[in-house]
Short mmCIF file of C-alpha atoms in Angstrom, two decimals:
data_model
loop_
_atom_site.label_atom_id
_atom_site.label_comp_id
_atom_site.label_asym_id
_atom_site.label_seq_id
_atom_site.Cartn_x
_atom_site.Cartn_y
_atom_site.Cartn_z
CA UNK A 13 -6.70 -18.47 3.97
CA UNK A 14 -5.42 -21.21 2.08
CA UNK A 15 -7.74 -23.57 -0.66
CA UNK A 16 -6.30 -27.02 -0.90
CA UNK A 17 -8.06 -30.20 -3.47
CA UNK A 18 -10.84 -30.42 -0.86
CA UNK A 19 -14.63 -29.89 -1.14
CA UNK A 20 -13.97 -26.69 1.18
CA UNK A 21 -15.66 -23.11 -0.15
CA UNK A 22 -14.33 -20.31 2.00
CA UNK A 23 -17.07 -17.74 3.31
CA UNK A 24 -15.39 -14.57 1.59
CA UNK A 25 -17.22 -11.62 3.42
CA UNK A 26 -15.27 -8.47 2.13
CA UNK A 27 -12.30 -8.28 0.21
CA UNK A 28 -9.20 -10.86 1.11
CA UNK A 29 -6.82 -13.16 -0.26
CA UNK A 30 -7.32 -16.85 -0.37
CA UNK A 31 -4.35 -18.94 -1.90
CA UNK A 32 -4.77 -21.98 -4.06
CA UNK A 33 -1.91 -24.75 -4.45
CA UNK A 34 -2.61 -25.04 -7.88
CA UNK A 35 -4.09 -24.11 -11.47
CA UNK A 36 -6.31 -27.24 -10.74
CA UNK A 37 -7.33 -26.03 -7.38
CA UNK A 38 -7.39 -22.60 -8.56
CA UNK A 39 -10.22 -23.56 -10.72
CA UNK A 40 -12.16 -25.64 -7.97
CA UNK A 41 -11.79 -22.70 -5.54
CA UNK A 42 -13.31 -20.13 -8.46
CA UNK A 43 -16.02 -22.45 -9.66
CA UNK A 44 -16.73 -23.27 -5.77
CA UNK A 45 -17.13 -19.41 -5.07
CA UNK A 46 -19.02 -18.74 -7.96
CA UNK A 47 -21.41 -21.12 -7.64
CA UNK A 48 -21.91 -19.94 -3.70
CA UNK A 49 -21.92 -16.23 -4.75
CA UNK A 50 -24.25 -16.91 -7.88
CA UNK A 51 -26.65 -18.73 -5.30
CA UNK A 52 -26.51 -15.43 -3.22
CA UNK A 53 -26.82 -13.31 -6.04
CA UNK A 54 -23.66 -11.86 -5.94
CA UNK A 55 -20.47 -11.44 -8.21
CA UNK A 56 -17.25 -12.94 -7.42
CA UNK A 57 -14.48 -10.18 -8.84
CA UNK A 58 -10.99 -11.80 -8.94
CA UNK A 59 -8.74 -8.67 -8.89
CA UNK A 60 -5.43 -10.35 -8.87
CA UNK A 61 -3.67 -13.68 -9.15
CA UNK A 62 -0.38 -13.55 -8.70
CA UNK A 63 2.32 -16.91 -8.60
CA UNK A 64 3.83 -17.49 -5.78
CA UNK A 65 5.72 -20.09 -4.09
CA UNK A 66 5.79 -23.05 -3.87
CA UNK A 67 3.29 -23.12 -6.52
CA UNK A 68 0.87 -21.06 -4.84
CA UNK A 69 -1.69 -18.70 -6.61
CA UNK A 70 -2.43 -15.89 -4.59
CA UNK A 71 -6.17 -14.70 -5.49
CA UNK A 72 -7.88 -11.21 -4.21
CA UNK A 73 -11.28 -11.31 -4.25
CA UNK A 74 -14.74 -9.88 -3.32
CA UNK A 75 -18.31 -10.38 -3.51
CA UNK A 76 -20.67 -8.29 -4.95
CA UNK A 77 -24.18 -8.38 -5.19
CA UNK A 78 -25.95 -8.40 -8.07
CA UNK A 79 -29.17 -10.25 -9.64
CA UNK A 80 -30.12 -11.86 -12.46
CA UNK A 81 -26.83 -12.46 -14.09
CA UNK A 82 -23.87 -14.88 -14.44
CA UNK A 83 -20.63 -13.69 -14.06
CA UNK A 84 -17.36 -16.01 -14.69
CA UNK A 85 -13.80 -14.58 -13.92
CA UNK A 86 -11.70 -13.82 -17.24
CA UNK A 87 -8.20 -14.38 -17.30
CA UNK A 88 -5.51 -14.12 -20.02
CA UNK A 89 -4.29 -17.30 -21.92
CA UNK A 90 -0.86 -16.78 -20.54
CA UNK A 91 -1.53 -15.45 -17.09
CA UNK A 92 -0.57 -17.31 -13.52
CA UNK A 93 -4.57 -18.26 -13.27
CA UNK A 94 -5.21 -19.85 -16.56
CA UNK A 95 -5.97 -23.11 -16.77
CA UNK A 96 -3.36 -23.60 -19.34
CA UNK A 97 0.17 -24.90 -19.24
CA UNK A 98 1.85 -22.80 -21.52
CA UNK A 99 2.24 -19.89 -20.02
CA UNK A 100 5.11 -18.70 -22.19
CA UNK A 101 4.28 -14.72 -23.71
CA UNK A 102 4.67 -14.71 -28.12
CA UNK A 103 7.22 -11.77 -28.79
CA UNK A 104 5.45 -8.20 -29.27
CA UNK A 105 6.69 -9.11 -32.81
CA UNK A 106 4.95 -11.76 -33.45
CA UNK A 107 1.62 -10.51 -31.63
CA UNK A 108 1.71 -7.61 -33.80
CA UNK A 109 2.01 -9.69 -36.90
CA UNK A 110 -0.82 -11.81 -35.90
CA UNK A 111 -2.46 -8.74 -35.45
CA UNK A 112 -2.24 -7.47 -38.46
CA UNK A 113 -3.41 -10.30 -39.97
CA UNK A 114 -7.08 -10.68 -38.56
CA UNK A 115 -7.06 -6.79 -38.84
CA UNK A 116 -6.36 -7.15 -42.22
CA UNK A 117 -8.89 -9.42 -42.54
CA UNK A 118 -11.89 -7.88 -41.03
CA UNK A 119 -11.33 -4.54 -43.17
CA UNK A 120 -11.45 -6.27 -46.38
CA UNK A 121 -14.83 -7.85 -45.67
CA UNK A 122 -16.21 -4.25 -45.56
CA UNK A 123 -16.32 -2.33 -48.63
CA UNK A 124 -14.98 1.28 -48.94
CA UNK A 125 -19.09 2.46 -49.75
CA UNK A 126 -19.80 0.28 -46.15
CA UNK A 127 -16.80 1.68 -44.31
CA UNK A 128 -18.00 5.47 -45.23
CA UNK A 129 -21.57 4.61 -44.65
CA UNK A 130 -23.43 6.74 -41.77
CA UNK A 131 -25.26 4.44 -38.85
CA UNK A 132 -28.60 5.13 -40.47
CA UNK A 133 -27.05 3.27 -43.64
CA UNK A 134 -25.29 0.49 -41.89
CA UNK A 135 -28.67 -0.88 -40.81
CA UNK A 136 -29.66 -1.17 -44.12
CA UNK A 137 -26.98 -1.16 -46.22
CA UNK A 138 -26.39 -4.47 -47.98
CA UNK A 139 -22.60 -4.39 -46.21
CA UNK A 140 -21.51 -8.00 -45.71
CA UNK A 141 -18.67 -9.59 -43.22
CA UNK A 142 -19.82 -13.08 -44.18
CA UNK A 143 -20.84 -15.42 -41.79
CA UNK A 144 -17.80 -17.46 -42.29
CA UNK A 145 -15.85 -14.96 -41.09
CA UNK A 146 -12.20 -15.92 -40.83
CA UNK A 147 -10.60 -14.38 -37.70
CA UNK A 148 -7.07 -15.00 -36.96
CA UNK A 149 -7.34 -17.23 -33.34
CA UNK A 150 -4.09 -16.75 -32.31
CA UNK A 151 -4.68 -13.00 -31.41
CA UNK A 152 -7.54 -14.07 -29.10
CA UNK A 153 -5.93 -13.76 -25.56
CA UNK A 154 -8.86 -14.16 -23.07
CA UNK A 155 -10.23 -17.35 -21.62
CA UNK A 156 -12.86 -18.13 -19.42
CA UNK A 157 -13.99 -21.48 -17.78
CA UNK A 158 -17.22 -23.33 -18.57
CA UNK A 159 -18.75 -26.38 -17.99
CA UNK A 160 -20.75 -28.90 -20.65
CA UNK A 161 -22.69 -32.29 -20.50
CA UNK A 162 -24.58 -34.27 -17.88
CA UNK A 163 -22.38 -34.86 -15.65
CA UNK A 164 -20.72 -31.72 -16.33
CA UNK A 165 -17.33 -31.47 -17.64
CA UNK A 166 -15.08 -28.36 -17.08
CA UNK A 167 -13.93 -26.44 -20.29
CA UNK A 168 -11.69 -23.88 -21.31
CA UNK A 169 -12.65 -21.37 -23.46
CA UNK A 170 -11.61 -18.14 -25.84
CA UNK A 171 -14.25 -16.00 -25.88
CA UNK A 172 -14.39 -13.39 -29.04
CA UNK A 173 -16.95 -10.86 -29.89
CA UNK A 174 -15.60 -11.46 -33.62
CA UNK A 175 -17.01 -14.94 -33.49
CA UNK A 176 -20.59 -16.42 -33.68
CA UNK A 177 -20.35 -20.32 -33.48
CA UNK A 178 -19.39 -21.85 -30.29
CA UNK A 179 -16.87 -25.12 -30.40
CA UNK A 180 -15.46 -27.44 -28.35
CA UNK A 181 -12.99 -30.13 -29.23
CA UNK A 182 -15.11 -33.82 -28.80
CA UNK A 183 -14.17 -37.54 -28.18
CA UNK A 184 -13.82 -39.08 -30.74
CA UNK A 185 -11.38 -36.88 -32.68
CA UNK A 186 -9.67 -37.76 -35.71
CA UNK A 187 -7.31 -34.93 -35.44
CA UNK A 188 -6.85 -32.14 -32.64
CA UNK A 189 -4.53 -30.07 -30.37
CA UNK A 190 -4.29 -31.26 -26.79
CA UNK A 191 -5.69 -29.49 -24.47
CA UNK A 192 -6.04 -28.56 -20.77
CA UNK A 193 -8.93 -30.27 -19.58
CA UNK A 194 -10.41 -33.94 -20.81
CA UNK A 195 -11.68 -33.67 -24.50
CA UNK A 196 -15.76 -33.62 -24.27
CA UNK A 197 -17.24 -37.12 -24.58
CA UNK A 198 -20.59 -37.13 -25.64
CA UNK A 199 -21.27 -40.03 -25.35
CA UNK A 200 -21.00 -39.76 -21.40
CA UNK A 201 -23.73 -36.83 -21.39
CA UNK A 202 -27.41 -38.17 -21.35
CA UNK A 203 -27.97 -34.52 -22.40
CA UNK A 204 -26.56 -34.10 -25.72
CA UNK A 205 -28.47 -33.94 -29.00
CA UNK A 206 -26.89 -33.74 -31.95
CA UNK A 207 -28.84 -31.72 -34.70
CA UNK A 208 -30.14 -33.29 -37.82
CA UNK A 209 -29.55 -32.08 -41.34
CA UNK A 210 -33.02 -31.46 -41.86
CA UNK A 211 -33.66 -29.06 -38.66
CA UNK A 212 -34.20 -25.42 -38.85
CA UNK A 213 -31.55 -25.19 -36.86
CA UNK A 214 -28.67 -26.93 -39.28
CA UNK A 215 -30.52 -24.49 -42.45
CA UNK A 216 -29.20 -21.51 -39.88
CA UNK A 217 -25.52 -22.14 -40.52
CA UNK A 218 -25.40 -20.99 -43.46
CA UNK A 219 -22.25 -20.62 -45.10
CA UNK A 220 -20.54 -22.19 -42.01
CA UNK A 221 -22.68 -25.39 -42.68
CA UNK A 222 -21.29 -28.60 -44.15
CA UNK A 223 -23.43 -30.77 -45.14
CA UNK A 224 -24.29 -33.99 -43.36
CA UNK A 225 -22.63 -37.36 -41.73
CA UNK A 226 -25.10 -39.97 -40.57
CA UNK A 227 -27.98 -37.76 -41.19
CA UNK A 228 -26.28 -35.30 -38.65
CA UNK A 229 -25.75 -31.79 -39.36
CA UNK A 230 -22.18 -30.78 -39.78
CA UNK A 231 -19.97 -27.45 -39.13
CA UNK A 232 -17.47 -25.90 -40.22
CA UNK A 233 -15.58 -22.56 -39.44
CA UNK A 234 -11.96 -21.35 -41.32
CA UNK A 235 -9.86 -18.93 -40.03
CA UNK A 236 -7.90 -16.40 -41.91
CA UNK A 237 -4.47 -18.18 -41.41
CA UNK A 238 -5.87 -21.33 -42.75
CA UNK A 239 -6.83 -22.80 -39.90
CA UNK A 240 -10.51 -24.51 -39.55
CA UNK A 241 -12.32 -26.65 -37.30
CA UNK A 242 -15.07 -29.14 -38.36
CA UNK A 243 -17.54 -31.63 -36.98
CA UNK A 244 -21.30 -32.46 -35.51
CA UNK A 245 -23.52 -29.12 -34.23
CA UNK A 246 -25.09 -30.14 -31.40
CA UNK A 247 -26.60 -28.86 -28.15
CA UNK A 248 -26.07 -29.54 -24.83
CA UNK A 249 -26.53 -28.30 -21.14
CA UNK A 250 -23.86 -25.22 -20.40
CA UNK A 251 -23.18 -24.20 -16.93
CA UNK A 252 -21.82 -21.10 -15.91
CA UNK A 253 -20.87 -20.54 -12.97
CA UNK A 254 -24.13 -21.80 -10.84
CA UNK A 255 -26.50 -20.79 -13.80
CA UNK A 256 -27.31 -23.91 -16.32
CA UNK A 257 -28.35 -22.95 -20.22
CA UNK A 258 -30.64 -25.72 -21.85
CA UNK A 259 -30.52 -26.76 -25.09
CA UNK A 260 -27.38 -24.52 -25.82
CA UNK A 261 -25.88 -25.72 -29.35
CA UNK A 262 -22.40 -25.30 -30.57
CA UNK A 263 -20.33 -27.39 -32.58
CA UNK A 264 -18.75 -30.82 -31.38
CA UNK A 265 -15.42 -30.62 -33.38
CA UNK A 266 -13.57 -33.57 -34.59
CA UNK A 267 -11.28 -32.55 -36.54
CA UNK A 268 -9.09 -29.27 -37.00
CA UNK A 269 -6.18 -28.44 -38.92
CA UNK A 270 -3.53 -25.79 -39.44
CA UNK A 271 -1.96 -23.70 -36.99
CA UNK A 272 -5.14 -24.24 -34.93
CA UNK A 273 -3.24 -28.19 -34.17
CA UNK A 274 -0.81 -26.28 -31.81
CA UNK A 275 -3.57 -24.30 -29.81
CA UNK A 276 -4.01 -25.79 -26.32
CA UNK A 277 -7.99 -24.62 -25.24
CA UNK A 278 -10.84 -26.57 -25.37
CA UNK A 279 -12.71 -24.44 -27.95
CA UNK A 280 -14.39 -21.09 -28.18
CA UNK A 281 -18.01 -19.11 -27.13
CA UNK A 282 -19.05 -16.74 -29.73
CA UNK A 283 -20.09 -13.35 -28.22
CA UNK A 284 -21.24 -12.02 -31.60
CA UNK A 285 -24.43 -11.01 -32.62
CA UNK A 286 -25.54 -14.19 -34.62
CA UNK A 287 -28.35 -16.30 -33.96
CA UNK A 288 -25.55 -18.60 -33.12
CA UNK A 289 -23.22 -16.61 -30.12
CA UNK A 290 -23.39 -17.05 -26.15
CA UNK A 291 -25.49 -14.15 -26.20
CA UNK A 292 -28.06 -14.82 -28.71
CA UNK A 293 -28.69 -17.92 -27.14
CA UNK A 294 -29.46 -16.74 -23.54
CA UNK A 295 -31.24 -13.98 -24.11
CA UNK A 296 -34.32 -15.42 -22.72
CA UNK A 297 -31.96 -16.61 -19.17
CA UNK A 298 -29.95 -12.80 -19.21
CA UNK A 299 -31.58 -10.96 -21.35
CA UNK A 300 -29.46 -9.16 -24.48
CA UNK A 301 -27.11 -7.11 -22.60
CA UNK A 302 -23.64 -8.52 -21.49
CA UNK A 303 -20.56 -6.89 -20.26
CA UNK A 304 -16.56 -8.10 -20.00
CA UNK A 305 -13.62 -6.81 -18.19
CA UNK A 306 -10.05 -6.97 -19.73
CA UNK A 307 -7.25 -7.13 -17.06
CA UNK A 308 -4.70 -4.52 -17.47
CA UNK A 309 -1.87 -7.23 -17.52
CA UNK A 310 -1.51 -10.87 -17.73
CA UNK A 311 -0.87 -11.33 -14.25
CA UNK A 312 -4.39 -10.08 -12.77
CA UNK A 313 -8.12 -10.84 -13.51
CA UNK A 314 -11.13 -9.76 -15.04
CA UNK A 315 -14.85 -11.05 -15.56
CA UNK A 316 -17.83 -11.92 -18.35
CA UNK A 317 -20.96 -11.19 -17.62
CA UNK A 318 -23.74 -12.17 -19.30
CA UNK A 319 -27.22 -10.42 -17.40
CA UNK A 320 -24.94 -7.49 -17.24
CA UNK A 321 -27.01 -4.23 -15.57
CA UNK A 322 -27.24 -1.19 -18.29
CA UNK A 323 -28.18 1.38 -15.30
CA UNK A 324 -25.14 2.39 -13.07
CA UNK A 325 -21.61 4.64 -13.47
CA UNK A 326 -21.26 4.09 -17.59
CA UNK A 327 -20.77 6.14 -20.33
CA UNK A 328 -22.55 5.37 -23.65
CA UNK A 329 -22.41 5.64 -27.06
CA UNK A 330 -25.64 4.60 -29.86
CA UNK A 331 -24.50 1.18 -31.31
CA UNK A 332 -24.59 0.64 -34.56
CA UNK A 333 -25.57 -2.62 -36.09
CA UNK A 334 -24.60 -4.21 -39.71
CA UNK A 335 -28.11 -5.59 -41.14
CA UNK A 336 -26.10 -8.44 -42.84
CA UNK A 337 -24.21 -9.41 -40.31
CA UNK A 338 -25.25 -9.40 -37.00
CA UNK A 339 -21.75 -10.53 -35.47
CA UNK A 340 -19.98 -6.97 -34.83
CA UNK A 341 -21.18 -4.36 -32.86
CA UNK A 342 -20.59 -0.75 -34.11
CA UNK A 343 -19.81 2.77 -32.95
CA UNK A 344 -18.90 6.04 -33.91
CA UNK A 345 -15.78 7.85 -32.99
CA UNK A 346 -16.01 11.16 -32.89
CA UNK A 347 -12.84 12.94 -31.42
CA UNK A 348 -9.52 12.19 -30.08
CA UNK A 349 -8.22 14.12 -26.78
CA UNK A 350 -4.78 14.02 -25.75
CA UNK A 351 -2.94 15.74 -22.16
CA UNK A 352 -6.30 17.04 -22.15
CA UNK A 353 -6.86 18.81 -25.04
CA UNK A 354 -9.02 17.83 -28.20
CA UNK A 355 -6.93 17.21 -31.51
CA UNK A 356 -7.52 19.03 -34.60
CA UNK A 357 -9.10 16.72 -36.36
CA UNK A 358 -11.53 17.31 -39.21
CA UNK A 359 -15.14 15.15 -38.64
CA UNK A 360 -15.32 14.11 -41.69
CA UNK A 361 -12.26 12.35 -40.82
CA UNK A 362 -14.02 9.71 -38.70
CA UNK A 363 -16.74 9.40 -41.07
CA UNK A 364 -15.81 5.69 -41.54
CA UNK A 365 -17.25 2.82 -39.17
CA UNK A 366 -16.26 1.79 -36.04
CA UNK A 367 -16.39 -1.55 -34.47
CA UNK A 368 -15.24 -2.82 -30.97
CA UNK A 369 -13.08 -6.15 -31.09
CA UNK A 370 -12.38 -8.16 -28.01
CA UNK A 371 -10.07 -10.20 -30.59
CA UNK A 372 -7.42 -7.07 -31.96
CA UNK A 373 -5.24 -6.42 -30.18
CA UNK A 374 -4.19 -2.86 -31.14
CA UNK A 375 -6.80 0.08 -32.29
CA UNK A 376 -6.74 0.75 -36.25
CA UNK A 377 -7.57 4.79 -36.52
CA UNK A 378 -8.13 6.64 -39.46
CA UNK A 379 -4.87 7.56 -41.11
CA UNK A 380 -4.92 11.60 -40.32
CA UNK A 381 -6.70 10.98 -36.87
CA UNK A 382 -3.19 8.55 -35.75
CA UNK A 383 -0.80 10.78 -37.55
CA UNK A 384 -1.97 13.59 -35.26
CA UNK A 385 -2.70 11.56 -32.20
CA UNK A 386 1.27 10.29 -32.74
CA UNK A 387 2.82 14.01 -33.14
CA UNK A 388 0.59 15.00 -30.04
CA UNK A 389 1.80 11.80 -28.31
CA UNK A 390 5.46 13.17 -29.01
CA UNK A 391 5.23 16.21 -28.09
CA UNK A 392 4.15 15.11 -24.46
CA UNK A 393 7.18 12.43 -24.93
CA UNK A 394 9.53 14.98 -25.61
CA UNK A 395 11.54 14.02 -22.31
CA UNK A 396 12.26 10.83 -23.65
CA UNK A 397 14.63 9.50 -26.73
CA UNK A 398 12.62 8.10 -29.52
CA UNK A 399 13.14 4.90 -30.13
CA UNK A 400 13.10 2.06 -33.49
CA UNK A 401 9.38 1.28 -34.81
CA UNK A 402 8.37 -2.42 -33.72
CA UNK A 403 6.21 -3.70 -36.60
CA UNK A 404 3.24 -1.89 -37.28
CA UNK A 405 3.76 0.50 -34.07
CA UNK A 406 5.74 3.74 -34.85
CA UNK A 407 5.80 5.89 -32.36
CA UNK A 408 7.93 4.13 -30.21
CA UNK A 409 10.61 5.35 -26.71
CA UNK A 410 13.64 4.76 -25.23
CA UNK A 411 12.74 4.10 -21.49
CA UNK A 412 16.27 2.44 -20.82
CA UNK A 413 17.68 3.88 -17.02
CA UNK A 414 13.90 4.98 -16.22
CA UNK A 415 12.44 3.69 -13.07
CA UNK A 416 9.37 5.43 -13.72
CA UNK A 417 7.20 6.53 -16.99
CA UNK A 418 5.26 9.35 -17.13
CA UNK A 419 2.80 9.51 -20.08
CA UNK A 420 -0.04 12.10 -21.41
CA UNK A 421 -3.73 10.95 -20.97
CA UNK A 422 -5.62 9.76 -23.92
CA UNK A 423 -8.92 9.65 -24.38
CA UNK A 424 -11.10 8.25 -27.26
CA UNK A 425 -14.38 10.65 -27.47
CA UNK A 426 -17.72 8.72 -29.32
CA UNK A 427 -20.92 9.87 -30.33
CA UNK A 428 -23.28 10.91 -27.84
CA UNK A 429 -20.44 12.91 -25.55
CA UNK A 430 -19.12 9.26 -24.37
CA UNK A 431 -15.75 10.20 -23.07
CA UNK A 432 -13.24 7.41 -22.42
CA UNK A 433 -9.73 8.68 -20.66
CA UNK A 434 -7.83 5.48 -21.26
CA UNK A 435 -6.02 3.85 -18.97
CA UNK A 436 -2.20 3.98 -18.76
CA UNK A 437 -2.03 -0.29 -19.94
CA UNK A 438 -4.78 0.58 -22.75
CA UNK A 439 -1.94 3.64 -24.35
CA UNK A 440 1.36 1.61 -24.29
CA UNK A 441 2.61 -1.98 -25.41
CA UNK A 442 5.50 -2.15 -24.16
CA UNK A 443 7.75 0.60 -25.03
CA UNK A 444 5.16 1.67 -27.46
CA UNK A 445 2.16 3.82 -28.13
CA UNK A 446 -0.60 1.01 -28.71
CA UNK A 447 -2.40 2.56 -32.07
CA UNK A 448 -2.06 1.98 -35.83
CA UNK A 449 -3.11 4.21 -38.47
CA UNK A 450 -5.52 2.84 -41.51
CA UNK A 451 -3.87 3.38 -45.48
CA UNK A 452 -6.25 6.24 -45.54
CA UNK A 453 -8.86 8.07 -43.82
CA UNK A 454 -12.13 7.05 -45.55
CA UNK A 455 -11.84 3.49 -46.72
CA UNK A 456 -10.73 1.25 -44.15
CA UNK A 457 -12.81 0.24 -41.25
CA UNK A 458 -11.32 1.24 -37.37
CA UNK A 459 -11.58 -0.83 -35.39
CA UNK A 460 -11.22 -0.45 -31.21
CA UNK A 461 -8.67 -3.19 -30.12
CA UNK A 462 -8.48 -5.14 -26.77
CA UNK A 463 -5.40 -2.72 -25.63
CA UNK A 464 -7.59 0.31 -25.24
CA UNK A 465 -10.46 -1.91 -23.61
CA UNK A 466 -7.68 -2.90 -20.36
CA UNK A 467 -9.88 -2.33 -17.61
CA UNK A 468 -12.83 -0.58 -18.41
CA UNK A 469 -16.37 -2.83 -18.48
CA UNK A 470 -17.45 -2.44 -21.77
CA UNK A 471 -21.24 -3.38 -21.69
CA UNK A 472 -23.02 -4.51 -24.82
CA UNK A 473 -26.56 -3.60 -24.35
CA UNK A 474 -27.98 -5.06 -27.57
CA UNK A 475 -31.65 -4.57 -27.07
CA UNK A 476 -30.74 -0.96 -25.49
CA UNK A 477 -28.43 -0.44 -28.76
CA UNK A 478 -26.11 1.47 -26.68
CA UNK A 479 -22.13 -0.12 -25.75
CA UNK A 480 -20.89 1.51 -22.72
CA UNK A 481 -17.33 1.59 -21.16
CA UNK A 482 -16.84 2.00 -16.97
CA UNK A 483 -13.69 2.85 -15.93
CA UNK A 484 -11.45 0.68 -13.70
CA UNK A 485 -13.62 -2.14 -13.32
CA UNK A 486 -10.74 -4.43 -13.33
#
C-alpha cells in the first residue's frame, strides 16, 4: 500500500510493505503505526527500508504483541529511513579513527587495578569513569525519533548507552548545528519547567553541573574531541511512541561548540545507568529492563525498547555494575570460539572487565585473546589473498573478482555458558575482520562494540542484573 502526507494509518495485519513518499512521511507513517500498535499493545518491527524511486521508501513491517512496553524503530544516522539529510557514509578510515578515539577514551578512565578487578570488586571498588564522561559523538550511529513539549514536537535523537544526560538543542540558541526537525521552543510548551539551582535535582549533576543563569540550573557535558554542549536542565513531557513520560528532565542546550557545530540531530537520550538516562527515569512507567536492536546494515531497521520482557529465547550473562559510576553496564568474557572450535586461550587472559557499548564501533579484546582469534580467523581465510591493514584493523582480505564470501563463525562465549555465534555483519567491516586487540592483556578495559551487537536484541535487565543477547532480532 502506499502512505502519502495524509492523516491515513494503514491496518497492518501480518507482515507487508507499505511505501512512504518521503523521510517526512516516513516518519508520520511510523509514529502513526506506533501509536496504533502501542494502543493495541503490540510492537511495530520495521525490518527494512529500502530507497526507491521516485523518492519512495519502501518499509516491511509487522506487528507484534507485546504489553507494557514502548518500542520506537531504530535506524542508522545515514540510512534511507533517517530523518536526516545527510545521508553521505564517513570513510572506514575515518570511522575507525573516531573510533579509536572514544575507545581510547573510555579505557583511560579505568585504572589498570579496576580493569583486572573481579565482578565482586567492581561493585565496590572505588573505580571511577567520571560522570563527565567525554565520549567521542561522532561514532554514535543510531537514531531514534521522539517527541517533547505540549504540543508535542518531533525530535531526532542518538541514543548511547555511554551517555547519562539527555539533550536537545532549544530556541533560543546562541550557537548550534542545524538540524532536521524545528529546534525545541520552550516557550511554546505549557509543560516545561526549568530546574532551579537550588533543587535536589540540579545538586545531582554533579560534575556535569554549571552553575546557575537566572536562578536556573545549568548543564554542561564535553566530549573527548572537544566538543561540549551547554544550557538550562529542565523537564518536560516525552512521548514515545503512544506512551507519554512526565516530568522527564534533560538539558535544554543553547549553546555547543566544536566539531559537535557540524552534527545535524536534535540531541541525545542517555541509556546509561545514571540517575539521569532514559532508563533511570522510567523505571517506574517500564520498569529497569530495556532492550535495542542494531540493524545489520544501514539500509534496514531495528528497534528500542524500553519495558523490554527478560523471559523468552535469550541467552544471559551476570552483569556487572561499577559502584562509582552507574553509566556502563559490565560483563565477563570468558572464551572465544571460532569455525566451531574454542581457542586456546588462557582464563586468566580475560581477567580484565568487560563492558557493552552501543557507541564503539569495533570490539577491543585482550591483546593474546585477538592475536589468536586473528591467526584462527586466517587460517579459515586461507582461500583468500591477504590484504593491507586499514587503521586499527589488521587482519584484513582481498575479496576483488569474488561474488560471494564465505567466512568461519565466531562466537563470543560469557560467563554463565552465554554463547553468542555472531552474525556474518557483526565479524566483517568491510573487507575486514571487525576486532582490535588491547596494548596488553591485563590493563586495558574490552569493550563489546556496536559491530558485534548487528542484529541480536541485547536486553539490559538492570534490576535482573543479567544483559542478554537474542539472535536475529533484526
Amino acid at each position: 500500500m502506499i502512505i502519502k502526507a495524509t492523516s491515513f494509518c494503514p491496518l497492518i495485519l501480518s507482515s507487508q510493505t507499505v511505501y512512504a513518499r518521503s523521510p517526512k512521511v516516513y516518519r508520520h507513517t511510523v509514529n502513526c503505526l506506533s501509536a496504533v500498535y502501542g494502543r493495541q499493545r503490540s510492537i511495530l518491527f520495521v525490518h527494512s527500508c529500502k530507497l526507491q524511486q521516485p523518492f519512495a521508501l519502501a518499509l516491511t513491517v509487522t506487528a507484534v504483541p507485546l504489553s507494557g512496553a514502548a518500542t520506537l524503530p531504530l535506524h542508522h544516522r545515514h540510512g534511507p529511513c533517517s530523518p536526516l539529510t545527510d545521508k553521505k557514509m564517513p570513510t572506514l578510515e575515518e570511522m575507525l579513527r573516531r573510533d579509536q578515539l572514544r575507545a581510547a577514551y573510555i579505557q583511560r578512565k579505568f585504572s589498570s587495578s579496576d580493569a583486572n578487578g573481579s565482578a565482586g570488586d567492581a561493585q565496590q571498588s572505588d573505580a571511577t569513569v567520571p560522570t563527565n564522561l567525554g565520549t567521542y559523538l561522532n561514532t554514535l550511529q543510531y537514531v531514534i525519533s521522539v517527541s517533547l513539549g505540549s504540543p508535542a514536537m518531533d525530535q531526532t535523537v542518538f541514543i548511547d548507552t555511554g551517555s547519562d544526560i539527555s539533550w536537545l538543542q532549544c530556541e533560543p540558541c546562541s550557537q548550534c548545528h542545524s538540524q532536521a526537525d524545528p529546534l525545541f521552543d520552550p516557550s511554546a510548551s505549557s509543560t516545561y519547567s526549568p530546574f532551579s539551582c537550588s533543587s535536589d535535582t540540579c545538586a545531582q549533576l554533579g560534575r556535569q553541573g554549571n552553575g546557575c543563569s537566572s536562578s536556573q540550573c545549568q548543564y554542561i557535558v564535553r566530549y573527548v574531541d572537544g566538543s561540549s554542549t551547554t544550557g538550562t536542565y529542565s523537564s518536560d513531557t516525552l512521548a514515545l511512541g503512544s506512551n507519554t513520560v512526565s516530568n522527564f528532565q534533560f538539558g535544554c542546550s543553547d549553546m555547543e561548540s566544536g566539531l559537535l557545530l557540524n552534527d545535524q540531530t536534535d540531541g541525545l537520550m542517555g541509556l546509561g545507568g545514571g540517575t539521569q538516562s532514559l532508563v533511570s527515569q522510567t523505571t517506574g512507567t517500564f520498569g529497569s529492563a530495556f532492550s535495542y536492536c542494531l540493524p545489520p546494515t544501514a539500509s534496514s531497521s531495528g528497534f528500542l525498547t524500553l519495558g523490554a520482557p527478560t523471559s523468552g529465547s535469550f541467552v544471559t550473562t551476570p552483569m556487572i555494575r561499577f559502584q562509582n559510576n552507574p553509566t556502563f553496564y559490565g560483563v565477563r568474557l570468558e572464551a572465544i570460539r571460532v569455525g566451531g572450535s574454542q581457542l586456546n586461550i588462557p582464563t586468566s587472559v580475560f581477567s580484565a572487565m568487560t563492558i557493552m557499548d552501543s557507541g564503539t564501533i569495533v570490539t577491543r579484546l585482550p591483546r593474546t585473546a585477538y592475536s589468536a582469534l586473528s591467526s584462527a580467523f586466517r587460517d579459515g581465510m586461507a582461500q583468500y589473498p591477504s590484504a593491507p591493514p586499514n587503521g586499527i584493523l589488521d587482519t584484513c582480505f582481498d575479496f576483488s573478482g569474488q561474488s560471494s564470501v564465505t567466512i568461519p563463525s565466531v562466537a563470543l562465549v560469557f560467563s554463565g555458558g552465554a554463547f553468542v555465534d555472531l552474525d556474518y555483519y557483526g565479524i566483517m567491516l568491510e573487507n575486514c575482520l571487525a576486532f582490535a586487540g588491547n596494548r596488553d592483556d591485563y590493563s586495558s578495559l574490552n569493550i563489546i562494540g556496536n559491530v558485534q551487537q548487528r542484529t541480536f536484541e541485547v536486553l539490559y535487565d538492570v534490576s535482573g542484573s543479567t544483559v542478554g543477547f537474542r539472535a536475529a532480532a533484526c
